[in-house]
Amino acid sequence: MARITLDHIRHSYMPNPQGPEDYALKHLDLEWQDGGAYALLGPSGCGKSTLLNIISGLVAPSEGRILFDDADVTHLPPDQRNIAQVFQFPVIYDTMSVYDNLAFPLRNRGVDAGHVDARVREIAEMLEMSDMLGARASGLPSDSKQKLSMGRGLVRDDVNVIMFDEPLTVIDPHLKWKLRSKLKELHYRVRATMIYVTHDQTEALTFADQVVVMQEGEVVQIGTPIELFEAPAHTFVGHFIGSPGMNVLPCEVRDGGAFFNGVRVDAKGAAHAPSGADRLEIGVRPEFISFAEAGVPVEVTRVVDAGRYRVAEARAGDARINVLAREGQAIPEGVAHLAFDPEKTGVYADGWLVREG
Amino acid sequence: MVTKPDNLGAWFFVLPVVLLVAFNALVPLMTVVNYAFQETFGNNLFFWHGVGWFEDILRSERFHAALGRQLLFTGIILAIQIPLGVIIALTMPKKGVWVSVCLVLMALPLLIPWNVVGSMWNIFALPDIGMLGYTLNWLGFNYNMTQQPLSAWMTLIAMDVWHWTSLVALLAYAGLTSIPDAYYQAAKIDGARPWAIFRHIQLPKMKRVLTIAILLRFMDSFMVYTEPLILTGGGPGNSTTLLSIDLVKIALGQFDLGPAAAMSLIYFLITLLVSWLFYTVMTRHDNA
């Protein structure tokens, strides 16, 4: 168990990186608290797997240091870092039984047989696999195989962090939620730090206490699921999390207020918008917009029924705005006016949220 | 279950293949079966002989000796080629320009016609002018493969190893490169030593290709003919007379068609039985 610190980490897969675009990880300064459940969320190619491999020691960073508590482990190989990793595809040792698979990491470390047996049975119990300990691992269904590869991480009592690299990719949809809740339960029981890499927002938001959103080799926001939802620090987070994503509308800022299509919109941070920004936008989630008597004039073009809510697509000039209407709320046809919740509407300068004060 | 009406016209299209297979496999095989149960005194007159030829062959010391030599040869070359091929595959580079260089070099022996391999090694091993034979004698070894059975055997095995280890290596290499990186990474994290990685990841993942490699090498070496015939002609004496060479001697040298036919069938059944047994045992754990 340990706190993990990433100290000014940069990484490039090229031997002589020139500009920032050559870096898979541009600049990372992060701290993972002991026992936390973290999700690393981002689109494919954003550098999240690279980051994971740097923590596990499979990749050495080009620059920077990794500390486990206060010990520098930057150049230690994976087996000396006391970490565990679960991969996209279940990695199991085909020729061994379930029992031997679970015992393998302990036996490699010379743990005595009595303790191995106790640990294997304890973990099998947790994973609900006690009745299949004697079975050949190769014959298991894929979700059991993935549980088994998690088990090989859990079985060691010296594990600092368990990392999951999109572990539900090959699992059937109806088993995904089962494994996900199992994972959450395991986190409560073993209290090891867990880092869960995914590009699926549902997985990230349901698993993690803290979500780290990455884009193009950079961390754009770290926060609880609620924070990511209510105050995205970057328009990318607004787009990426939520369905449909946040509306991002071009705006002007003058006299301390934001104007969209010439209409004044109350938005947090409008008074602090930097004057030198190339691009000013307001961001508001479809959930925080309602139809009103007065406000932003739009034309409703389409309504999509998503079951428990409906999404109205509206047009204002060139901009398109999604409005989410709960059950029972009326959606006007044709020309209408929209009101934005001023507490949940933010101003973004060059993509980044303008903070008040 | 959807049942389709029988389309009799389809059989018409299969007919050419049926005929082809009949003429190049079934008819010759049946001819052999025919000979195996009959005795002939020439003039195309045949008499029923029952299983007499089979009894003769199974009791014949000459057959036992040839079968023994054959099993010894196949056993030795398998024991050398399979581990050696795996070792070569393990040491081959996984990426870069050297991959192609290695693959081409490995494939070269496989592309040489069998009789050429035999001739090459024959000349190579000649004690007076061959590079191998001359060098060995110059170094003080008493080596003469045309007179000493041991020398003949060693040359025969060296030739087969040279010719066919590449096949095992290429198959094993294909098996190795298909192992996803995650397995090696997981093994590293689990603290597995190189031997454990080989034993629990590489070997199991190579099992299918190695099964095929062993089967191919078993069948080919068990039926090998051209190379030993050209290298040693079965000599000195009968010391390198393998089953196929002996069979040809009986059939075409002595023209004993009945015993030769019975021997062919026994030979065929042994090959079939061993291959089937081996394949069944190796794949019994595979789930479809």
XYZ file of C-alpha atoms in Angstrom:
645
model
C 0.000 0.000 0.000
C 1.384 3.318 -0.925
C 0.721 6.784 -2.188
C 1.822 7.127 -5.801
C 3.332 10.358 -7.035
C 3.998 11.139 -10.681
C 6.558 13.904 -10.671
C 6.863 15.860 -13.936
C 6.394 12.806 -16.130
C 6.826 13.115 -19.887
C 7.068 10.303 -22.327
C 7.777 9.941 -26.013
C 8.089 6.722 -27.978
C 10.478 8.461 -30.391
C 14.211 8.504 -29.731
C 14.537 12.265 -30.380
C 11.223 14.021 -29.745
C 11.107 17.546 -31.156
C 7.838 19.336 -30.508
C 5.067 18.586 -28.017
C 3.230 16.565 -30.684
C 5.958 13.899 -30.462
C 5.053 13.185 -26.853
C 2.518 10.501 -25.950
C 2.413 12.068 -22.482
C 3.002 15.806 -22.506
C 3.347 16.700 -18.859
C 1.951 14.940 -15.833
C 2.049 15.921 -12.193
C -0.307 13.675 -10.301
C -0.775 12.134 -6.926
C -2.816 8.995 -6.285
C -3.916 8.601 -2.687
C -3.497 5.264 -0.973
C -6.644 3.161 -1.197
C -8.429 5.333 -3.742
C -10.537 4.116 -6.620
C -9.470 6.055 -9.683
C -10.586 5.970 -13.260
C -8.434 7.135 -16.120
C -10.828 8.223 -18.811
C -10.114 9.362 -22.325
C -10.506 8.516 -25.986
C -8.272 5.917 -27.663
C -4.759 7.212 -28.169
C -4.904 9.841 -25.415
C -1.968 8.270 -23.583
C -3.834 6.516 -20.800
C -2.338 3.095 -21.516
C 1.114 4.665 -21.697
C 0.538 6.223 -18.289
C -0.584 2.868 -16.906
C 2.497 1.126 -18.281
C 4.710 3.802 -16.746
C 3.186 3.206 -13.335
C 3.524 -0.553 -13.690
C 7.101 -0.303 -14.942
C 6.542 -1.851 -18.357
C 7.566 1.489 -19.894
C 10.248 3.820 -18.534
C 9.291 7.512 -18.851
C 11.485 9.786 -20.965
C 11.504 12.391 -18.202
C 10.334 12.674 -14.614
C 10.093 10.435 -11.571
C 7.589 8.020 -10.041
C 7.460 7.740 -6.281
C 5.733 5.026 -4.271
C 5.374 6.781 -0.907
C 8.816 8.389 -0.804
C 10.763 5.722 -2.688
C 11.820 6.477 -6.241
C 10.773 3.494 -8.393
C 11.259 5.130 -11.805
C 13.770 2.519 -12.909
C 12.520 -0.544 -11.041
C 11.175 -3.462 -13.116
C 7.487 -4.416 -12.686
C 8.079 -7.395 -10.398
C 9.880 -5.212 -7.845
C 7.176 -2.561 -7.697
C 4.516 -4.726 -6.115
C 1.845 -3.765 -8.537
C -0.763 -5.844 -10.300
C -2.279 -5.301 -13.695
C -5.343 -6.686 -15.416
C -5.237 -6.486 -19.188
C -7.845 -5.990 -21.905
C -7.847 -9.656 -22.740
C -7.858 -12.129 -19.889
C -4.311 -13.376 -19.378
C -4.371 -16.787 -17.774
C -1.964 -19.677 -17.733
C -3.837 -22.191 -19.893
C -2.143 -25.342 -18.727
C -2.665 -24.659 -15.032
C -5.709 -25.154 -12.871
C -7.565 -22.175 -11.399
C -5.840 -22.876 -8.096
C -2.360 -22.910 -9.631
C -3.100 -19.726 -11.557
C -3.955 -17.927 -8.328
C -0.976 -19.419 -6.551
C 1.494 -18.590 -9.349
C 2.457 -15.013 -8.300
C 2.953 -16.173 -4.703
C 4.970 -19.264 -5.598
C 7.232 -17.173 -7.833
C 7.989 -15.041 -4.804
C 8.844 -18.032 -2.656
C 5.886 -17.710 -0.271
C 5.508 -20.827 1.892
C 2.893 -23.364 0.856
C 0.614 -22.930 3.877
C 0.226 -19.211 3.334
C -0.249 -19.700 -0.423
C -3.097 -22.106 0.238
C -4.787 -19.766 2.717
C -4.543 -16.753 0.404
C -5.711 -18.643 -2.694
C -8.781 -19.934 -0.866
C -9.561 -16.525 0.581
C -9.376 -14.800 -2.808
C -11.313 -17.578 -4.539
C -14.010 -17.076 -1.921
C -14.101 -13.323 -2.667
C -14.329 -13.963 -6.400
C -16.968 -16.665 -5.908
C -14.695 -19.169 -7.623
C -14.160 -21.618 -4.745
C -16.050 -24.395 -6.488
C -13.878 -24.234 -9.610
C -10.422 -24.229 -8.018
C -9.576 -27.626 -9.487
C -10.792 -26.848 -13.004
C -8.440 -26.198 -15.896
C -8.241 -22.449 -16.433
C -8.424 -22.753 -20.218
C -11.965 -24.122 -20.089
C -13.480 -21.154 -18.229
C -15.861 -18.636 -19.822
C -14.303 -15.243 -20.547
C -15.740 -13.398 -17.544
C -14.388 -16.045 -15.168
C -11.032 -15.821 -16.928
C -11.010 -12.069 -16.358
C -11.951 -12.583 -12.699
C -9.081 -15.030 -12.459
C -6.618 -12.484 -13.834
C -7.903 -9.983 -11.254
C -7.469 -12.671 -8.619
C -3.788 -13.046 -9.450
C -3.412 -9.374 -8.568
C -5.464 -9.570 -5.394
C -3.780 -12.670 -4.044
C -0.556 -10.881 -3.127
C -0.823 -8.986 0.134
C 2.000 -6.599 -0.731
C 0.286 -5.010 -3.726
C 0.593 -1.226 -3.895
C -1.846 -0.670 -6.697
C -4.004 -2.768 -8.990
C -4.393 -1.410 -12.486
C -7.107 -2.331 -14.931
C -6.543 -1.679 -18.616
C -10.030 -1.648 -20.154
C -10.751 -4.981 -18.488
C -14.322 -5.354 -19.720
C -13.571 -5.052 -23.446
C -14.145 -8.705 -24.256
C -16.843 -9.368 -21.681
C -20.416 -9.906 -22.830
C -22.636 -6.895 -22.086
C -24.884 -8.784 -19.677
C -21.879 -9.836 -17.601
C -20.250 -6.409 -17.595
C -22.394 -4.956 -14.837
C -21.824 -8.085 -12.744
C -18.054 -7.797 -12.995
C -18.206 -4.063 -12.433
C -20.119 -4.386 -9.192
C -17.796 -7.220 -8.164
C -14.875 -4.889 -8.721
C -16.461 -2.160 -6.637
C -17.123 -4.684 -3.875
C -13.529 -5.929 -4.027
C -12.300 -2.393 -3.647
C -14.294 -2.008 -0.452
C -12.957 -5.283 0.896
C -9.256 -5.056 0.076
C -8.864 -1.258 0.120
C -6.004 -1.348 -2.340
C -5.464 1.582 -4.661
C -7.140 0.790 -7.952
C -6.660 2.576 -11.241
C -9.154 1.761 -13.911
C -8.416 2.755 -17.500
C -11.342 3.046 -19.854
C -12.833 5.040 -22.668
C -16.327 4.252 -21.444
C -17.756 7.024 -19.281
C -20.305 4.744 -17.611
C -17.564 2.399 -16.420
C -15.443 5.277 -15.199
C -18.202 7.131 -13.400
C -19.636 4.050 -11.693
C -16.305 2.666 -10.543
C -14.280 5.631 -9.440
C -14.262 8.114 -6.567
C -11.958 10.296 -8.629
C -11.922 10.421 -12.400
C -8.881 11.633 -14.311
C -9.847 12.770 -17.798
C -7.070 12.748 -20.366
C -6.824 14.119 -23.860
C -3.859 14.102 -26.218
C -1.330 13.227 -23.560
C -2.544 15.727 -21.002
C -4.776 15.603 -17.961
C -7.667 17.979 -18.563
C -9.523 17.451 -15.317
C -9.421 15.459 -12.122
C -12.557 15.305 -10.065
C -15.452 13.375 -8.681
C -18.070 12.246 -11.191
C -20.350 15.080 -9.989
C -17.655 17.707 -10.539
C -16.972 16.432 -14.021
C -20.628 16.623 -14.793
C -21.497 19.959 -13.254
C -18.324 21.928 -13.884
C -16.300 20.503 -16.755
C -12.903 22.207 -16.668
C -12.550 21.933 -20.423
C -15.030 21.787 -23.296
C -13.553 18.365 -24.107
C -14.715 17.008 -20.739
C -18.117 18.542 -21.382
C -18.351 16.760 -24.720
C -16.874 13.487 -23.587
C -18.928 13.010 -20.444
C -22.690 13.085 -20.626
C -25.078 11.918 -23.278
C -25.754 14.087 -25.172
C -22.659 16.124 -24.315
C -22.445 19.717 -23.202
C -23.570 22.443 -25.614
C -20.647 24.664 -26.524
C -21.725 27.942 -28.095
C -19.542 30.751 -29.426
C -19.992 33.969 -27.474
C -18.745 37.467 -27.002
C -17.932 39.009 -23.676
C -18.502 42.698 -23.074
C -19.472 44.841 -20.106
C -18.863 41.829 -17.828
C -21.538 39.729 -19.492
C -21.606 36.978 -22.113
C -23.568 37.437 -25.304
C -24.701 34.638 -27.571
C -26.129 35.764 -30.916
C -26.519 39.218 -29.402
C -28.562 37.948 -26.446
C -27.148 38.396 -22.989
C -26.680 35.098 -21.163
C -25.947 34.895 -17.449
C -22.873 32.751 -17.092
C -20.391 32.190 -14.280
C -16.987 33.654 -14.907
C -18.096 36.056 -17.630
C -16.626 38.976 -15.697
C -13.240 37.262 -15.495
C -12.880 36.195 -19.111
C -9.401 37.049 -20.366
C -9.503 39.704 -23.046
C -6.697 38.125 -25.084
C -8.429 34.759 -25.693
C -8.721 33.604 -29.313
C -11.910 31.732 -28.684
C -14.652 32.442 -26.163
C -17.501 30.008 -25.658
C -20.249 29.331 -23.204
C -20.872 25.762 -22.146
C -24.120 24.473 -20.759
C -25.365 20.923 -20.439
C -28.696 19.954 -22.053
C -29.902 19.087 -18.545
C -29.595 22.731 -17.437
C -31.552 24.353 -20.237
C -35.291 24.871 -20.185
C -37.882 26.390 -22.464
C -39.026 29.810 -21.313
C -41.104 32.821 -22.305
C -38.035 34.901 -23.056
C -34.333 34.226 -23.527
C -32.306 32.830 -26.417
C -34.541 32.581 -29.497
C -34.231 29.238 -31.287
C -36.062 27.032 -33.704
C -36.806 23.482 -32.545
C -35.915 21.184 -35.427
C -36.183 17.673 -34.051
C -37.166 15.756 -30.932
C -35.527 12.454 -30.055
C -37.247 10.210 -27.552
C -34.711 8.484 -25.305
C -37.172 6.747 -23.023
C -37.183 8.514 -19.667
C -36.367 11.841 -21.264
C -36.570 13.511 -24.623
C -33.874 15.510 -26.365
C -34.963 18.528 -28.378
C -32.554 19.704 -31.044
C -32.806 23.442 -31.560
C -31.065 25.822 -33.949
C -29.977 29.363 -33.257
C -28.214 30.794 -36.282
C -25.399 28.352 -37.116
C -25.325 26.884 -33.643
C -27.164 23.749 -32.584
C -28.357 23.353 -29.038
C -29.581 20.169 -27.365
C -32.210 20.564 -24.688
C -33.127 17.716 -22.386
C -36.775 17.551 -21.355
C -37.858 15.271 -18.506
C -41.001 13.207 -18.745
C -44.068 15.394 -18.712
C -42.252 18.559 -19.767
C -43.687 20.103 -22.876
C -41.506 20.842 -25.894
C -42.799 23.725 -28.000
C -42.772 23.391 -31.745
C -41.077 25.848 -34.106
C -39.808 29.086 -32.632
C -39.133 29.063 -28.902
C -36.962 30.666 -26.243
C -34.392 28.979 -24.045
C -33.291 29.839 -20.524
C -29.863 28.652 -19.281
C -29.408 27.887 -15.587
C -26.912 30.634 -14.618
C -25.323 28.475 -11.881
C -24.551 25.707 -14.382
C -23.493 27.806 -17.346
C -19.811 28.516 -17.722
C -17.572 30.605 -19.927
C -14.691 28.852 -21.673
C -11.663 30.698 -22.969
C -9.697 28.711 -25.582
C -11.438 25.591 -24.342
C -10.704 26.053 -20.620
C -13.304 26.983 -18.012
C -12.943 30.528 -16.701
C -12.985 30.350 -12.897
C -14.504 33.082 -10.817
C -12.040 34.983 -8.661
C -33.163 -26.861 -38.251
C -33.616 -26.044 -41.900
C -33.506 -28.990 -44.235
C -32.680 -28.305 -47.810
C -34.056 -30.459 -50.581
C -31.405 -32.775 -52.029
C -29.945 -31.329 -55.155
C -28.958 -34.298 -57.277
C -27.353 -31.985 -59.812
C -24.695 -31.133 -57.230
C -23.322 -34.661 -57.371
C -22.584 -34.136 -61.023
C -20.186 -31.325 -60.177
C -18.378 -33.418 -57.585
C -17.894 -36.270 -60.021
C -14.583 -35.081 -61.559
C -12.970 -34.936 -58.125
C -14.319 -38.355 -57.216
C -12.845 -39.774 -60.409
C -9.526 -38.047 -59.853
C -9.232 -39.318 -56.290
C -10.326 -42.783 -57.389
C -7.640 -43.029 -60.042
C -4.756 -41.565 -58.098
C -5.483 -43.009 -54.666
C -8.212 -45.584 -54.362
C -7.421 -47.754 -57.383
C -3.656 -48.028 -56.653
C -4.396 -48.732 -52.998
C -6.884 -51.430 -53.935
C -4.325 -52.937 -56.317
C -1.912 -53.169 -53.420
C -4.607 -54.758 -51.275
C -5.260 -57.159 -54.118
C -1.607 -58.224 -54.306
C -1.362 -58.522 -50.541
C -3.849 -61.374 -50.347
C -2.799 -63.334 -53.455
C 0.097 -65.359 -54.785
C 1.177 -65.196 -58.379
C 3.534 -67.343 -60.467
C 3.564 -65.046 -63.433
C 1.410 -64.985 -66.527
C -1.064 -62.837 -64.647
C -2.354 -65.876 -62.765
C -3.345 -65.168 -59.150
C -4.205 -67.526 -56.318
C -5.817 -66.659 -53.002
C -3.236 -66.629 -50.223
C -5.249 -65.289 -47.275
C -3.207 -63.443 -44.620
C -0.135 -65.538 -45.371
C 2.012 -62.657 -46.581
C 1.112 -60.613 -43.512
C 2.152 -63.474 -41.227
C 5.419 -63.840 -43.113
C 6.207 -60.138 -42.907
C 5.280 -59.802 -39.240
C 7.543 -62.787 -38.419
C 10.366 -61.728 -40.701
C 13.559 -60.711 -38.934
C 14.463 -58.572 -41.883
C 11.253 -56.550 -41.405
C 11.854 -56.259 -37.659
C 15.356 -54.978 -38.290
C 14.211 -52.431 -40.878
C 11.359 -51.289 -38.629
C 13.790 -50.989 -35.717
C 16.167 -48.867 -37.797
C 13.255 -46.773 -38.969
C 11.993 -46.142 -35.424
C 15.516 -45.345 -34.271
C 15.999 -42.866 -37.106
C 12.643 -41.143 -36.567
C 13.151 -41.092 -32.801
C 16.605 -39.532 -33.044
C 15.701 -36.854 -35.570
C 12.565 -35.888 -33.611
C 14.570 -35.714 -30.397
C 17.032 -33.362 -32.083
C 14.878 -31.324 -34.460
C 11.981 -30.423 -32.162
C 14.021 -28.976 -29.263
C 16.555 -27.445 -31.650
C 13.812 -25.851 -33.746
C 12.183 -24.399 -30.630
C 15.522 -23.048 -29.372
C 16.215 -21.436 -32.753
C 12.727 -19.903 -32.792
C 13.235 -18.522 -29.270
C 16.513 -16.867 -30.235
C 15.271 -15.398 -33.506
C 14.652 -11.623 -33.467
C 11.014 -10.566 -33.026
C 11.183 -7.391 -35.118
C 13.482 -5.437 -37.393
C 15.267 -6.179 -40.672
C 16.911 -9.293 -39.232
C 13.553 -11.039 -39.131
C 13.423 -11.280 -42.927
C 17.084 -12.259 -43.154
C 16.546 -15.062 -40.654
C 13.352 -16.254 -42.310
C 14.968 -16.450 -45.754
C 18.038 -18.237 -44.390
C 15.821 -20.676 -42.518
C 13.680 -21.362 -45.555
C 16.619 -22.114 -47.878
C 17.186 -25.787 -46.961
C 13.458 -26.429 -47.336
C 13.543 -25.254 -50.949
C 16.193 -27.719 -52.116
C 14.906 -30.870 -53.865
C 15.395 -34.017 -51.817
C 17.660 -35.788 -54.278
C 19.865 -32.688 -54.467
C 20.152 -32.672 -50.673
C 21.207 -36.321 -50.836
C 23.814 -35.659 -53.528
C 25.154 -32.571 -51.741
C 25.665 -34.431 -48.508
C 27.086 -37.449 -50.285
C 29.816 -35.336 -51.869
C 30.213 -33.223 -48.717
C 30.851 -36.363 -46.652
C 33.198 -38.230 -48.971
C 36.320 -38.923 -46.893
C 38.854 -38.194 -49.641
C 37.414 -35.141 -51.411
C 34.347 -33.977 -49.429
C 34.804 -30.950 -47.213
C 33.222 -32.609 -44.170
C 34.823 -36.010 -44.658
C 38.245 -34.603 -45.437
C 38.206 -32.143 -42.540
C 37.101 -34.743 -40.012
C 39.886 -37.109 -41.078
C 42.385 -34.270 -41.112
C 41.365 -33.460 -37.553
C 42.174 -37.046 -36.634
C 38.706 -38.609 -36.572
C 38.393 -41.955 -38.284
C 35.419 -41.139 -40.454
C 34.241 -43.028 -43.508
C 30.527 -43.155 -44.074
C 30.728 -45.645 -46.910
C 32.363 -48.241 -44.657
C 31.424 -47.500 -41.048
C 27.753 -47.868 -40.001
C 28.183 -45.291 -37.189
C 29.621 -42.700 -39.577
C 26.827 -43.415 -42.038
C 24.196 -42.951 -39.342
C 25.708 -39.728 -38.073
C 25.851 -38.310 -41.585
C 22.289 -39.403 -42.276
C 21.031 -37.708 -39.115
C 23.109 -34.577 -39.689
C 21.638 -34.326 -43.177
C 18.060 -34.673 -41.978
C 18.606 -32.190 -39.163
C 20.135 -29.717 -41.625
C 17.287 -30.187 -44.084
C 14.283 -30.131 -41.775
C 15.015 -28.298 -38.501
C 14.055 -25.068 -40.285
C 10.522 -26.328 -40.718
C 10.142 -26.854 -36.975
C 11.809 -23.518 -36.265
C 9.527 -21.625 -38.669
C 6.394 -23.244 -37.252
C 7.520 -22.597 -33.670
C 8.400 -19.004 -34.593
C 4.927 -18.489 -36.029
C 3.490 -19.807 -32.762
C 5.739 -17.565 -30.664
C 5.024 -14.350 -32.541
C 1.301 -14.886 -32.154
C 1.530 -14.577 -28.357
C 0.159 -11.144 -27.333
C 2.541 -8.901 -25.343
C 0.098 -8.851 -22.441
C 1.119 -12.424 -21.567
C 4.751 -11.445 -21.165
C 3.793 -8.327 -19.234
C 1.519 -10.292 -16.914
C 4.274 -12.850 -16.369
C 6.735 -10.085 -15.508
C 4.292 -8.644 -12.993
C 3.660 -12.106 -11.553
C 7.406 -12.405 -11.058
C 7.843 -15.383 -13.381
C 11.407 -16.431 -14.219
C 12.422 -17.145 -17.845
C 11.955 -20.879 -17.390
C 8.441 -20.369 -15.988
C 7.612 -18.060 -18.907
C 8.736 -20.753 -21.313
C 6.980 -23.555 -19.456
C 3.670 -21.799 -18.773
C 3.275 -19.312 -21.632
C 5.459 -20.031 -24.634
C 5.251 -23.803 -24.652
C 1.453 -23.995 -24.162
C 0.928 -21.335 -26.826
C 3.173 -23.264 -29.224
C 1.429 -26.537 -28.517
C -0.757 -26.523 -31.604
C 2.006 -25.647 -34.052
C 4.374 -28.077 -32.361
C 1.764 -30.827 -32.658
C 1.643 -30.144 -36.370
C 5.446 -29.958 -36.563
C 5.879 -33.282 -34.795
C 3.221 -34.914 -36.948
C 4.779 -33.638 -40.173
C 8.270 -34.606 -39.099
C 7.093 -38.009 -37.902
C 5.314 -38.831 -41.144
C 8.008 -37.443 -43.417
C 10.885 -39.068 -41.566
C 9.027 -42.362 -41.222
C 8.522 -42.481 -44.980
C 11.828 -40.893 -45.965
C 13.343 -42.484 -49.077
C 15.179 -40.282 -51.551
C 17.743 -38.675 -49.273
C 19.112 -41.804 -47.511
C 18.980 -43.740 -50.794
C 21.212 -41.177 -52.483
C 23.431 -40.592 -49.468
C 24.170 -44.171 -48.434
C 22.011 -46.401 -50.630
C 21.051 -48.221 -47.420
C 24.604 -49.214 -46.617
C 27.152 -50.006 -45.557
C 25.619 -53.490 -45.558
C 22.048 -52.990 -44.441
C 22.939 -50.589 -41.659
C 20.955 -47.631 -43.019
C 18.295 -49.599 -44.871
C 15.141 -47.904 -43.615
C 11.652 -49.321 -44.153
C 10.988 -47.534 -47.429
C 14.315 -48.590 -48.912
C 13.716 -52.184 -47.863
C 10.228 -52.068 -49.308
C 11.482 -50.933 -52.691
C 14.142 -53.651 -52.627
C 11.497 -56.326 -52.029
C 8.996 -54.943 -54.506
C 11.174 -53.863 -57.394
C 14.483 -55.593 -56.682
C 13.204 -59.065 -55.883
C 9.802 -58.513 -57.485
C 8.041 -60.202 -54.542
C 4.786 -58.395 -55.074
C 2.752 -60.212 -52.409
C 5.116 -59.652 -49.434
C 5.842 -56.135 -50.641
C 2.133 -55.333 -50.811
C 1.525 -56.782 -47.341
C 4.493 -54.807 -46.023
C 3.168 -51.602 -47.632
C -0.135 -52.029 -45.864
C 1.492 -52.736 -42.500
C 3.779 -49.748 -43.030
C 0.823 -47.546 -43.917
C -1.190 -48.713 -40.902
C 1.695 -48.061 -38.509
C 2.074 -44.500 -39.820
C -1.653 -43.925 -39.622
C -1.990 -45.409 -36.140
C 0.907 -43.485 -34.616
C -0.249 -40.208 -36.186
C -3.809 -40.722 -34.995
C -2.763 -41.701 -31.479
C -0.434 -38.751 -31.179
C -2.945 -36.243 -32.513
C -5.730 -37.564 -30.289
C -3.573 -37.416 -27.181
C -2.277 -33.909 -27.952
C -5.680 -32.424 -28.676
C -7.746 -34.163 -25.995
C -7.874 -30.993 -23.857
C -8.703 -28.597 -26.648
C -12.217 -27.365 -26.468
C -13.725 -26.587 -29.803
